[in-house]
mmCIF file of C-alpha atoms and ligand atoms in Angstrom:
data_model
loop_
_atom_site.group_PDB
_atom_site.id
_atom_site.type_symbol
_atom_site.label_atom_id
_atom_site.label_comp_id
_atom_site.label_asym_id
_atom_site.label_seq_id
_atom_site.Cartn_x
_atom_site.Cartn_y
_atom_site.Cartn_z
ATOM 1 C CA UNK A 1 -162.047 23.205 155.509
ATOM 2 C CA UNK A 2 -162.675 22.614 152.304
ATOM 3 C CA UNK A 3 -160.513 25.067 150.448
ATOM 4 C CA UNK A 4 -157.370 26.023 150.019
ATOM 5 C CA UNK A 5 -155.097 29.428 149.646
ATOM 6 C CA UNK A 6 -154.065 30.186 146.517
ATOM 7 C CA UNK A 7 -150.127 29.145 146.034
ATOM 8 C CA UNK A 8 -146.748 31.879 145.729
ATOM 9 C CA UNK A 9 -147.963 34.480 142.863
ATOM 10 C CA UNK A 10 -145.167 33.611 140.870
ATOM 11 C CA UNK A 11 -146.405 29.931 140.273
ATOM 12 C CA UNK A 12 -149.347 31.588 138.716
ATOM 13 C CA UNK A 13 -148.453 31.305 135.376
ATOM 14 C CA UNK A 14 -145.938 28.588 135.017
ATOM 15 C CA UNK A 15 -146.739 25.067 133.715
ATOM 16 C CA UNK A 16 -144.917 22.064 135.334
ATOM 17 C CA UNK A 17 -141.430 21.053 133.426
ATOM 18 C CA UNK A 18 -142.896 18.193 131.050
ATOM 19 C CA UNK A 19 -140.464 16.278 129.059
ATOM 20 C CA UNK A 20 -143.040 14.865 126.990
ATOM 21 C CA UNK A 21 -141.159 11.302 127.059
ATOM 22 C CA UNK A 22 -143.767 8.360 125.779
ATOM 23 C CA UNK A 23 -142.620 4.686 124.824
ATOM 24 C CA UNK A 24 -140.974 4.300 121.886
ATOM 25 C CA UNK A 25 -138.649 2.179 120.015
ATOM 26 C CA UNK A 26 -135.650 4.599 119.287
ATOM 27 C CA UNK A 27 -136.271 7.135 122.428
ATOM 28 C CA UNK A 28 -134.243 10.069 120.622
ATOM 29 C CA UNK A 29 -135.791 13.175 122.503
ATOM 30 C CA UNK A 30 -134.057 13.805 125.585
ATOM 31 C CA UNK A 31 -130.224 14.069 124.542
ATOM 32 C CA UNK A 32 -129.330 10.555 126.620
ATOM 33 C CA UNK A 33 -126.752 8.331 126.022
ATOM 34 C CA UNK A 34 -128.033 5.392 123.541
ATOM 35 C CA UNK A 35 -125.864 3.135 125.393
ATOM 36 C CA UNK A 36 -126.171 2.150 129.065
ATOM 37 C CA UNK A 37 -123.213 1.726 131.249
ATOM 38 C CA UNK A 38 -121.538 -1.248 130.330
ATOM 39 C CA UNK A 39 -122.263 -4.685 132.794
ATOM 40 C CA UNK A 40 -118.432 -4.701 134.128
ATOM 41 C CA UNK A 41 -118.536 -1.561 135.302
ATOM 42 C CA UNK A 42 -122.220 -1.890 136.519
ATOM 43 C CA UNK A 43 -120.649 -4.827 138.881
ATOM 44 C CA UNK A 44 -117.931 -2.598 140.232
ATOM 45 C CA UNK A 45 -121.354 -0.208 141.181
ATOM 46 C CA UNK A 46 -122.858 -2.734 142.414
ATOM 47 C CA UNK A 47 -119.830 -3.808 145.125
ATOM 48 C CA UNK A 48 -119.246 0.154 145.727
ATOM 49 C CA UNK A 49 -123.090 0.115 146.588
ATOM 50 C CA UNK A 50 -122.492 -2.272 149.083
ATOM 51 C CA UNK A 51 -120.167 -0.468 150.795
ATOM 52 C CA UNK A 52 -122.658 2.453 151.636
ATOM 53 C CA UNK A 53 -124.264 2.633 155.097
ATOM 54 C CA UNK A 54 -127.927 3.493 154.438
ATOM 55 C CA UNK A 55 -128.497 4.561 158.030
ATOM 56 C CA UNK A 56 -126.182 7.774 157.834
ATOM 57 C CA UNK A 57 -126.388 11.035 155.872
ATOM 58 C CA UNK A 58 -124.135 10.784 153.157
ATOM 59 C CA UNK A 59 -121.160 13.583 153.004
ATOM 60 C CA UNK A 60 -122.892 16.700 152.181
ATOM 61 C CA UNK A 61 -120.349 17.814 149.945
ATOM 62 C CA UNK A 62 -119.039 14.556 147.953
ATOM 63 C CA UNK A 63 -115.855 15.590 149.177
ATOM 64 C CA UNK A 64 -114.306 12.398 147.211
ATOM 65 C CA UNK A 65 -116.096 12.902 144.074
ATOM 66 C CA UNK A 66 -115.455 16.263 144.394
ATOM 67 C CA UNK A 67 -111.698 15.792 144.533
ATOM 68 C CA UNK A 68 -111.604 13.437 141.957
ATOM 69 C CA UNK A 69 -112.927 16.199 139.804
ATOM 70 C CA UNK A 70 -110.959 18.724 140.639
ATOM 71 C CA UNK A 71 -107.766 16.655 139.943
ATOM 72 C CA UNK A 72 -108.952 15.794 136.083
ATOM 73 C CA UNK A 73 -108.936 19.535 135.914
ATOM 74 C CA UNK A 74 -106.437 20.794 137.543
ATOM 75 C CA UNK A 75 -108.825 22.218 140.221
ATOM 76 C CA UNK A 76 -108.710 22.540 143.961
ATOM 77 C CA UNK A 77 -111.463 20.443 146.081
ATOM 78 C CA UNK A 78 -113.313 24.252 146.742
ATOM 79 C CA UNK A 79 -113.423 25.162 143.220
ATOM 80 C CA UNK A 80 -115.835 22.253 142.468
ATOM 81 C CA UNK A 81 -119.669 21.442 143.976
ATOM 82 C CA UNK A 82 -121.620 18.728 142.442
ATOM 83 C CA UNK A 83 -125.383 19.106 142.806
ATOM 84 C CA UNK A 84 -128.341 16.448 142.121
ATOM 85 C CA UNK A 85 -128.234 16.810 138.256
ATOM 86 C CA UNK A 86 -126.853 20.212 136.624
ATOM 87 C CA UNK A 87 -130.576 21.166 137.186
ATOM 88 C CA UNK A 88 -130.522 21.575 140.817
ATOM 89 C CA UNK A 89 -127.197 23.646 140.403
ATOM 90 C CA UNK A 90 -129.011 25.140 137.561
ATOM 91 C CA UNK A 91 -131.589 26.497 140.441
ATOM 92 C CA UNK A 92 -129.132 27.066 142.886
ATOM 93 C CA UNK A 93 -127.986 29.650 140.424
ATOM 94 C CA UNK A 94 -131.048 31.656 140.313
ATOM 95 C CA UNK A 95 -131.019 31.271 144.439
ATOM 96 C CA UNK A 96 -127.816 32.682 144.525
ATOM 97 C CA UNK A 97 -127.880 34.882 142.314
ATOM 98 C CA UNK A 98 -131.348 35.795 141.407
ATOM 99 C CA UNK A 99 -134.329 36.813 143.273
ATOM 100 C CA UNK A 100 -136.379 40.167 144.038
ATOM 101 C CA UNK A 101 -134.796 43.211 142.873
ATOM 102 C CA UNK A 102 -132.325 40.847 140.537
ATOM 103 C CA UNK A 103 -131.819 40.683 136.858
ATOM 104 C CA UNK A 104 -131.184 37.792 134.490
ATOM 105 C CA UNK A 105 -130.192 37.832 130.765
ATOM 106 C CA UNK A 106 -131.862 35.169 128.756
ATOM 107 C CA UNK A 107 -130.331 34.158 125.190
ATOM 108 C CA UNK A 108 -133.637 32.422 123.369
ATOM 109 C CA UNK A 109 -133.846 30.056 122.053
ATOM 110 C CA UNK A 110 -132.136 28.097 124.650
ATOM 111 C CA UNK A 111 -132.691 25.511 127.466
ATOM 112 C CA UNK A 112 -136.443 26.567 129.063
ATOM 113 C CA UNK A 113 -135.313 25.298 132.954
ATOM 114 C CA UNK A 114 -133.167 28.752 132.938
ATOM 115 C CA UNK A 115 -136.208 31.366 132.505
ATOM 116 C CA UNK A 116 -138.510 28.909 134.438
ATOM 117 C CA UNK A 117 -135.809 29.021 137.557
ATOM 118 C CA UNK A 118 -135.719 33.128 137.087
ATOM 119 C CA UNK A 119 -139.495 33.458 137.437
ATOM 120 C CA UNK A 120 -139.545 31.104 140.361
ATOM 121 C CA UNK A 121 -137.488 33.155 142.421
ATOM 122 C CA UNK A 122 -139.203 36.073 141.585
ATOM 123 C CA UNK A 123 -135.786 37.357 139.053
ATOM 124 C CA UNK A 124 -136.881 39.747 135.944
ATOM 125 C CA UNK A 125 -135.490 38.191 133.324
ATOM 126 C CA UNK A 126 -134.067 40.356 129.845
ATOM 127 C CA UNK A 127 -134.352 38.652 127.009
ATOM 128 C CA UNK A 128 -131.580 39.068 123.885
ATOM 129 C CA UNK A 129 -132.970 36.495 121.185
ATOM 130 C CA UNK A 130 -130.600 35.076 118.969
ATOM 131 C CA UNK A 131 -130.337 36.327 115.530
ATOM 132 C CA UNK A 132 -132.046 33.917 112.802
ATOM 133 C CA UNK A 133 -129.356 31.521 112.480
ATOM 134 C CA UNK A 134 -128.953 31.047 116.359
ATOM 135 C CA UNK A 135 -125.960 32.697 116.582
ATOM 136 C CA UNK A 136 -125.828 35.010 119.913
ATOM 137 C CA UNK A 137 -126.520 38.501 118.916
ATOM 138 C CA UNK A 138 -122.911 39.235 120.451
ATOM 139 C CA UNK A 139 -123.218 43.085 120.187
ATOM 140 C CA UNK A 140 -126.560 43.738 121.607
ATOM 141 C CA UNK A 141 -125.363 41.345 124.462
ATOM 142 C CA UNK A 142 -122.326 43.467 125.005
ATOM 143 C CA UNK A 143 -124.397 46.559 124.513
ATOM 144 C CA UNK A 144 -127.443 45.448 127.085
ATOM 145 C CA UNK A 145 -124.403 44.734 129.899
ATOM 146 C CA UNK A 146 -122.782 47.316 129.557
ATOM 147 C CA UNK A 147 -126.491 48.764 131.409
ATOM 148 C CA UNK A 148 -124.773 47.423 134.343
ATOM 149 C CA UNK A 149 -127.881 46.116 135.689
ATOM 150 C CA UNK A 150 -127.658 42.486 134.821
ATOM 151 C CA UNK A 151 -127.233 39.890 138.034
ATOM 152 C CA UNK A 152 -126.570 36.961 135.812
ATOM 153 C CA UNK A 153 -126.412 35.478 132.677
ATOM 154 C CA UNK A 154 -125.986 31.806 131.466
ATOM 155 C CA UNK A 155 -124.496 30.847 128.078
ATOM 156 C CA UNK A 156 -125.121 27.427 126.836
ATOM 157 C CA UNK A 157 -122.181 25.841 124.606
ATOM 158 C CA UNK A 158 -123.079 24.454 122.811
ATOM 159 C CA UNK A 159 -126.483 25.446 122.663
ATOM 160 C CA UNK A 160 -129.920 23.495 123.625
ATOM 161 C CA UNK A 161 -131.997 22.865 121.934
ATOM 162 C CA UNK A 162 -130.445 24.511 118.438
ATOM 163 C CA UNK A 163 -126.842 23.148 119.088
ATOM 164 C CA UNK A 164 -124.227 25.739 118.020
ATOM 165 C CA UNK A 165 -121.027 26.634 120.313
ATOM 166 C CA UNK A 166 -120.925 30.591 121.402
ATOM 167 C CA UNK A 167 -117.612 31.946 120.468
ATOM 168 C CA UNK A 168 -114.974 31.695 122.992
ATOM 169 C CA UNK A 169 -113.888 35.452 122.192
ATOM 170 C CA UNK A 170 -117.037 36.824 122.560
ATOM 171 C CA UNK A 171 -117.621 34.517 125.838
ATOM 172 C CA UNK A 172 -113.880 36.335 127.363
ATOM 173 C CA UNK A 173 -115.099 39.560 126.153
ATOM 174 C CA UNK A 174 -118.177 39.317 128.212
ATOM 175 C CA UNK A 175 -116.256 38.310 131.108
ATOM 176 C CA UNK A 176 -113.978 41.192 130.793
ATOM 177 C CA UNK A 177 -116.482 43.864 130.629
ATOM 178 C CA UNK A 178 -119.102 42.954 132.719
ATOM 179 C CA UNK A 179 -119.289 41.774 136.729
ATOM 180 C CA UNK A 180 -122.261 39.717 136.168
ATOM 181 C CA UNK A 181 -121.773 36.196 137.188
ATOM 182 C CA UNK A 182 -121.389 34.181 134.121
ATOM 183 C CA UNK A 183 -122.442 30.644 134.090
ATOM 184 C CA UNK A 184 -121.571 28.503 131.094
ATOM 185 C CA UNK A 185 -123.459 25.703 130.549
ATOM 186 C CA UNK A 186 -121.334 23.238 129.174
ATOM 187 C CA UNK A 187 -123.430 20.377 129.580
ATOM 188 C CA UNK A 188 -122.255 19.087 126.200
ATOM 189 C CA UNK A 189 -118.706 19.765 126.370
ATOM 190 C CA UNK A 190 -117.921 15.980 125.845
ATOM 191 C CA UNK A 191 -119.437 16.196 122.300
ATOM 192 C CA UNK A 192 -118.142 19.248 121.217
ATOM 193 C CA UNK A 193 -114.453 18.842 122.684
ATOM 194 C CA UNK A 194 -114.497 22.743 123.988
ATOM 195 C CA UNK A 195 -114.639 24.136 127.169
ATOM 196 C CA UNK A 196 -113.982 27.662 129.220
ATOM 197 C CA UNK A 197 -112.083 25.880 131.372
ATOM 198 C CA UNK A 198 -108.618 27.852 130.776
ATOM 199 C CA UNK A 199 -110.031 30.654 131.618
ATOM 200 C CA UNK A 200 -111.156 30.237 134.862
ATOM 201 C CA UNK A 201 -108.000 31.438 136.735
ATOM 202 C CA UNK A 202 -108.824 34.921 134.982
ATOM 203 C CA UNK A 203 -112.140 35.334 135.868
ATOM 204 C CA UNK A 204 -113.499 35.081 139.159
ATOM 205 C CA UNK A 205 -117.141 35.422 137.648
ATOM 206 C CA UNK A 206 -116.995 32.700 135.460
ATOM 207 C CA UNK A 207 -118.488 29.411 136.740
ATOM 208 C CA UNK A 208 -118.802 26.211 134.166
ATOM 209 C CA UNK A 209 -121.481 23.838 134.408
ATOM 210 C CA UNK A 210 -121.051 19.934 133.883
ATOM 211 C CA UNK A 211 -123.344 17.017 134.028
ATOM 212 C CA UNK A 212 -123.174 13.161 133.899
ATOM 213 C CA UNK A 213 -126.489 13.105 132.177
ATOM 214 C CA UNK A 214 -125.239 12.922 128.711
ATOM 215 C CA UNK A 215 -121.928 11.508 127.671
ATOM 216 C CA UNK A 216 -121.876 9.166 130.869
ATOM 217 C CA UNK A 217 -125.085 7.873 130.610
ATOM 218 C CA UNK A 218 -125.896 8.610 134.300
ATOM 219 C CA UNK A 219 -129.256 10.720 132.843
ATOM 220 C CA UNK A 220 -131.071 8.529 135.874
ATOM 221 C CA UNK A 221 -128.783 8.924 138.360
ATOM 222 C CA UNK A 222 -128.876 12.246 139.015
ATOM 223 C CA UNK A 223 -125.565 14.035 139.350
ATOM 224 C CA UNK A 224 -124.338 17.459 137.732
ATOM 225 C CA UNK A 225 -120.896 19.414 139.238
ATOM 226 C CA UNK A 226 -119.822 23.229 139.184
ATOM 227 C CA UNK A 227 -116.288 24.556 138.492
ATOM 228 C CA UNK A 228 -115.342 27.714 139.605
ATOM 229 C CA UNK A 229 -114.239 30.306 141.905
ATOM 230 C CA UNK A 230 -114.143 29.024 145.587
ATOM 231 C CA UNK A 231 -115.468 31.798 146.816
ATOM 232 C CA UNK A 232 -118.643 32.155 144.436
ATOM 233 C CA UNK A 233 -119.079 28.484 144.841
ATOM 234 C CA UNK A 234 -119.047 28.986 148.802
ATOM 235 C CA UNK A 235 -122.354 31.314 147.911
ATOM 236 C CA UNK A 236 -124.236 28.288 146.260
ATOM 237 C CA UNK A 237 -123.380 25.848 149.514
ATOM 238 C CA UNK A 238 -125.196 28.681 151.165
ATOM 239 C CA UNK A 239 -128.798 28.004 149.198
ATOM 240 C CA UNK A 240 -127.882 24.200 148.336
ATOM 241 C CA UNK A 241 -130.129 21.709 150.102
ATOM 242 C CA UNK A 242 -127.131 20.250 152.135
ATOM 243 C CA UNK A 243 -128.074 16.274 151.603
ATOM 244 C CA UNK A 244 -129.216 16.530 147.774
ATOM 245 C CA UNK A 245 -126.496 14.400 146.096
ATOM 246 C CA UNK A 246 -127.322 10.705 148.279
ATOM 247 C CA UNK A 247 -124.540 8.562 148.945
ATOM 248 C CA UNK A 248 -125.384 5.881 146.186
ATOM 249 C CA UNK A 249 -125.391 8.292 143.425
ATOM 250 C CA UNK A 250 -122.354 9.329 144.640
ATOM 251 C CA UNK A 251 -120.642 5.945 144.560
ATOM 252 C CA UNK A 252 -122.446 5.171 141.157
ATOM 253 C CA UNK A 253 -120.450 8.602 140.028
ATOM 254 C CA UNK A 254 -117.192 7.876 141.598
ATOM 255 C CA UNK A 255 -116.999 4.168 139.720
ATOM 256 C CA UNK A 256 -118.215 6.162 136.814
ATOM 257 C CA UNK A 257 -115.428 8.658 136.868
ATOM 258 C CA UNK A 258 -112.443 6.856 137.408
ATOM 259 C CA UNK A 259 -113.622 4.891 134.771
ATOM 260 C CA UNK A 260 -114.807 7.773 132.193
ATOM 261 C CA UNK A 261 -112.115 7.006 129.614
ATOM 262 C CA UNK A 262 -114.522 4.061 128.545
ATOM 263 C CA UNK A 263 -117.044 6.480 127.835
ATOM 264 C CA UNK A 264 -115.021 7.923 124.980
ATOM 265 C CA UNK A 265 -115.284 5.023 121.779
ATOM 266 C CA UNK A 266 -119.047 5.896 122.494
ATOM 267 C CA UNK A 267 -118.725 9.768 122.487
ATOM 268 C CA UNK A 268 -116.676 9.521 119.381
ATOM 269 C CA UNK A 269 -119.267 7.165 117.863
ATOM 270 C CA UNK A 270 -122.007 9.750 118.698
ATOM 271 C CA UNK A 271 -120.042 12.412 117.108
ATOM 272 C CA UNK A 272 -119.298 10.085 113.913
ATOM 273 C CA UNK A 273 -123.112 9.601 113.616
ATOM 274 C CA UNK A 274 -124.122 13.378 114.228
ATOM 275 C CA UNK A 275 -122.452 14.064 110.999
ATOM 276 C CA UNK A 276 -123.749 11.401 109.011
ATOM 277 C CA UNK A 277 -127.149 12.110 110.744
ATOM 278 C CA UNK A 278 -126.586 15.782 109.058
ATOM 279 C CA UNK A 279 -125.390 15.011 105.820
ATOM 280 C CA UNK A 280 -128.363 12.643 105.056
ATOM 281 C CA UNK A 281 -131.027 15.209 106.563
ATOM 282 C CA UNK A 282 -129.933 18.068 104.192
ATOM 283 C CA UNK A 283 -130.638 15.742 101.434
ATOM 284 C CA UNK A 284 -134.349 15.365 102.235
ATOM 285 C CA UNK A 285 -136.413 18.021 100.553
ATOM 286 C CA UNK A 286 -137.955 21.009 102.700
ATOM 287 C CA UNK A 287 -136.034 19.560 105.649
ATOM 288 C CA UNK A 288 -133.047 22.282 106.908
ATOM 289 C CA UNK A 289 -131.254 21.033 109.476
ATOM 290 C CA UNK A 290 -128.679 23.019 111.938
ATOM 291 C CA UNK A 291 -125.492 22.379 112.217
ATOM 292 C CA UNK A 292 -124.634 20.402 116.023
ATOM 293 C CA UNK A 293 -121.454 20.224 117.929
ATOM 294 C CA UNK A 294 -123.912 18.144 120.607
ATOM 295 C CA UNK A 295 -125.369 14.954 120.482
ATOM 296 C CA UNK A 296 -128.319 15.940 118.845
ATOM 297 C CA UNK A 297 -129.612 18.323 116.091
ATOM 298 C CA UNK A 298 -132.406 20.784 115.687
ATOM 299 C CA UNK A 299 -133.936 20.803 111.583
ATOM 300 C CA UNK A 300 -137.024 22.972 110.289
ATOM 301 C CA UNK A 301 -139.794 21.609 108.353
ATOM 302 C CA UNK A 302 -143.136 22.237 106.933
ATOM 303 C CA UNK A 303 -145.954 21.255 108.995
ATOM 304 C CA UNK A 304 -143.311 19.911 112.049
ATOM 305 C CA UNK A 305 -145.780 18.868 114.676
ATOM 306 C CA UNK A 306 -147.823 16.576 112.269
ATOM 307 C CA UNK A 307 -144.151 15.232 111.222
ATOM 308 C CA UNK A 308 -143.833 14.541 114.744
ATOM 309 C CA UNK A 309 -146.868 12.766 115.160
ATOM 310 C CA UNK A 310 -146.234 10.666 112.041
ATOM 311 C CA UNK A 311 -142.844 10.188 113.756
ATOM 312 C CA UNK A 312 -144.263 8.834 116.626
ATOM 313 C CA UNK A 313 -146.920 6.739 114.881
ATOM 314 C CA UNK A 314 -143.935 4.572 113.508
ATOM 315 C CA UNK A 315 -142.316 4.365 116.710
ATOM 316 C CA UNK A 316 -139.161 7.124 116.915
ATOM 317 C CA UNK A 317 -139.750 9.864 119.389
ATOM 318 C CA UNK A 318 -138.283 13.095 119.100
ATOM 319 C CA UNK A 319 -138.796 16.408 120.830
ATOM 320 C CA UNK A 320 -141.557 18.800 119.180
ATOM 321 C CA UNK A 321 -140.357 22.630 119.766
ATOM 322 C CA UNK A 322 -142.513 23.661 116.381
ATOM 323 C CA UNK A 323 -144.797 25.532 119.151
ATOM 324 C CA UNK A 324 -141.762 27.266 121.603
ATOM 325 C CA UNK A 325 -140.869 30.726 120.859
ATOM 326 C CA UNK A 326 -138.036 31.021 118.174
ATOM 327 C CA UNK A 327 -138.381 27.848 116.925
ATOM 328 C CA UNK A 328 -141.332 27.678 114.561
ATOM 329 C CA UNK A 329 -141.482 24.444 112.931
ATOM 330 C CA UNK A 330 -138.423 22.656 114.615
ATOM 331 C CA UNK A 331 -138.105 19.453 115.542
ATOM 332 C CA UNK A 332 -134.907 18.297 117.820
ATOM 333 C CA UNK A 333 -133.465 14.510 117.486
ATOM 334 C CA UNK A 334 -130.945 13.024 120.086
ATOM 335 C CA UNK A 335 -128.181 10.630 117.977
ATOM 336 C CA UNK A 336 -129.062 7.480 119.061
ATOM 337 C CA UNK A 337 -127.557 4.256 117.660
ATOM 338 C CA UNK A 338 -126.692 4.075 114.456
ATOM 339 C CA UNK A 339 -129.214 1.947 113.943
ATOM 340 C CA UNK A 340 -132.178 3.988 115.759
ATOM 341 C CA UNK A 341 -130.566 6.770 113.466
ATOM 342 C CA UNK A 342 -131.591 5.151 110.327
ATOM 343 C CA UNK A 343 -134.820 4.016 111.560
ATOM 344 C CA UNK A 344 -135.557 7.751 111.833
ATOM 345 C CA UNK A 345 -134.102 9.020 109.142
ATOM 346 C CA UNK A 346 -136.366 6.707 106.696
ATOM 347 C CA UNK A 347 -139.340 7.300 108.548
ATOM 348 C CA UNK A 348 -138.689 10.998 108.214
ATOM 349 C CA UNK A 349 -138.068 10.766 104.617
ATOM 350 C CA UNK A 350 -141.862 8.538 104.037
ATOM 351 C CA UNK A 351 -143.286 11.275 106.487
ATOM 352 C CA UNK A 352 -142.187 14.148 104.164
ATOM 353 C CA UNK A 353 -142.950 12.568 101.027
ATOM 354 C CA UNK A 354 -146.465 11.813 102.236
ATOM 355 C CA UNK A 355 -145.473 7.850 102.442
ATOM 356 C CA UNK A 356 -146.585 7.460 105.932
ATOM 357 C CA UNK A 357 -150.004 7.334 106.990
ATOM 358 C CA UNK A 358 -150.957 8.702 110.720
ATOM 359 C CA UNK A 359 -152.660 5.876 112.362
ATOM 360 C CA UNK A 360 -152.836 7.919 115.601
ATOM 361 C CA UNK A 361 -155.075 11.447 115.500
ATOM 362 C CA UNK A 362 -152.620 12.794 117.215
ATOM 363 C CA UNK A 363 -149.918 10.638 119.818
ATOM 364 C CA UNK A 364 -149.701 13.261 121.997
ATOM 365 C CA UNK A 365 -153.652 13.873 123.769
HETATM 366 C C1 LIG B 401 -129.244 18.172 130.141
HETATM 367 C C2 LIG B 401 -128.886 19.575 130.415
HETATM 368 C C3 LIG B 401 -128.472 20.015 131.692
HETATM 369 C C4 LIG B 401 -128.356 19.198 132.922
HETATM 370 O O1 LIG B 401 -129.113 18.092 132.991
HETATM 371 P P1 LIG B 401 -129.091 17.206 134.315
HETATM 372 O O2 LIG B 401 -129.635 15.910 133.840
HETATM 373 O O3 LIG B 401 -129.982 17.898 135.301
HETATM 374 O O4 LIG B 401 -127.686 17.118 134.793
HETATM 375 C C5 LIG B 401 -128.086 21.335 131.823
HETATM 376 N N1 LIG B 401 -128.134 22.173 130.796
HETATM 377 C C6 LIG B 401 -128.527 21.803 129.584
HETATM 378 C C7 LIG B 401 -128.520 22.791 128.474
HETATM 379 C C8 LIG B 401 -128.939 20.494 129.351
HETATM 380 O O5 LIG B 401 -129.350 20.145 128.128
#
């Protein structure tokens, strides 16, 4: 046989997740750490490591990551579940909650994985754009709920890619009127100091996501974690893949835990440098930047995907969304060091004042 059947009808239209990440000097496109964990604490991996016996399944659960989670926030071991990377939790989600028959509300712009997940698992999905600032459109939100058809929703705070907290009045007011599960995606809670956190004893369908991806520079190792309501979380053991979280990564996290206090000169740098970072891009003509509380910032220009290739001609990758829904000409760029922060800042400037000459027809094909 030299054919094949055609695949699931809802794969039909969806293109494979491409991060679009090429060699460059300052790699400022996917929201990573600039800084890799630091070569002491790299040797106390390296002896945890050695600990691990290869030949046998590692604990499903991560019970002792788990509880050293749930201690930093004054959590119970069931109110946590760490997943491979918020992304797999991120699925688990739609699993749970999703599927045939099941409804999903969609805040655009905002992180693509969620709508891609929906359609996956066959979910309608109900889109409430934002209005043109990015705020959340808080009343139509309210107003669509109150339908009482929606399944679940996810709000990201702050926001990816456009980087502005949702309010957390509007978040409660949600939780209060509607029995949708509500994830919040707080996957940048480190740089923007908030979280829904207190609220969790209130409201059984709240769950918070976390990830180790970006303030702990862990974005290779693969490790994202859930708080929430035991028995909600007890629904996404159901659909997890019981072995996804290996038992290296989950000595890598528990060395990076304990030790996450280290992480915080860097955070604090980060958020230094996102306001400088701000400051200098309003003051380059026909660019209008967004204000951040993440590790990265979303700014408007003219012409934004040749700006990206002239970008990328010089070296400093960003991430083009000039062609995603919502976000006609917008280019996102991760704070990086301050250093990789100049280096793009003055090759944006040349770019925009016509200073830089594309030696590449375009970097991308
Ligand atoms: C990065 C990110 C995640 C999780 O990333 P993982 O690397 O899979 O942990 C989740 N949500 C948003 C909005 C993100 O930007």
């Amino acid at each position: 046989m030299n054919s094949v059947r055609p695949s699931a009808p809802p794969l039909a239209g969806l293109t494979p997740y491409d991060p679009k990440y090429l060699p460059a000097d300052a790699l400022l496109s996917a929201n990573e750490n600039p800084q890799d964990v630091e070569q002491e604490l790299r040797q106390e991996i390296m002896h945890e490591i050695k600990q691990v016996r290869l030949n046998r399944y590692p604990d499903p659960l991560a019970n002792d990551l788990r509880d050293m989670i749930a201690e930093a926030n004054g959590l119970d071991r069931d109110q946590v579940l760490v997943g491979n990377g918020g992304d797999e939790l991120l699925f688990n989600l739609a699993l749970a909650w999703g599927g045939p028959g099941r409804t999903f509300l969609n805040l655009p712009p905002t992180f693509s994985v969620y709508e891609a997940n929906a359609c996956l698992t066959n979910t309608s999905v109900v889109n409430v754009p934002r209005l043109p600032d990015f705020r959340i459109d808080e009343e139509a939100v309210l107003a669509r709920l109150s339908q009482g058809d929606i399944d679940y929703l996810i709000i990201t705070s702050p926001n990816n890619p456009t980087g502005e907290l949702a309010s957390e009045e509007f978040i409660c007011r949600v939780l209060e009127t509607s029995d949708a599960l509500v994830m919040v995606d707080e996957a940048y809670f480190e740089f923007s100091r908030l979280t829904m956190r207190p609220y969790l004893a209130q409201h059984k369908n709240l769950v918070i996501l976390r990830t180790f991806s970006k303030a702990f520079s862990l974005a290779g190792v693969r490790m994202g974690y859930l708080l929430g309501d035991a028995e909600v979380l007890r629904e996404f053991v159901k659909v997890r893949q019981p072995y996804s979280v290996d038992a290296v990564s989950q000595a890598i996290a528990r060395v990076v835990y304990a030790n996450r206090a280290q992480f915080e000169p860097g955070i604090l740098k980060i958020i230094e440098e996102r306001a400088r970072v701000l400051e200098r891009l309003t003051r380059i003509p026909q660019v209008k930047p967004f204000p951040s509380d993440a590790n990265y910032v979303l700014f408007r220009t003219e012409n934004a995907s040749q700006i990206w290739d002239m970008l990328y001609s010089r070296g400093v990758l960003v991430r083009d969304f000039s062609h995603a829904p919502y976000l006609e000409n917008c280019l996102r760029v991760s704070i990086g060091t301050a250093e990789e922060n100049d280096l793009f800042l003055h090759t944006l400037r040349d770019a925009i004042m016509g200073k830089c000459d594309v030696r590449l027809p375009s970097a991308r094909q």
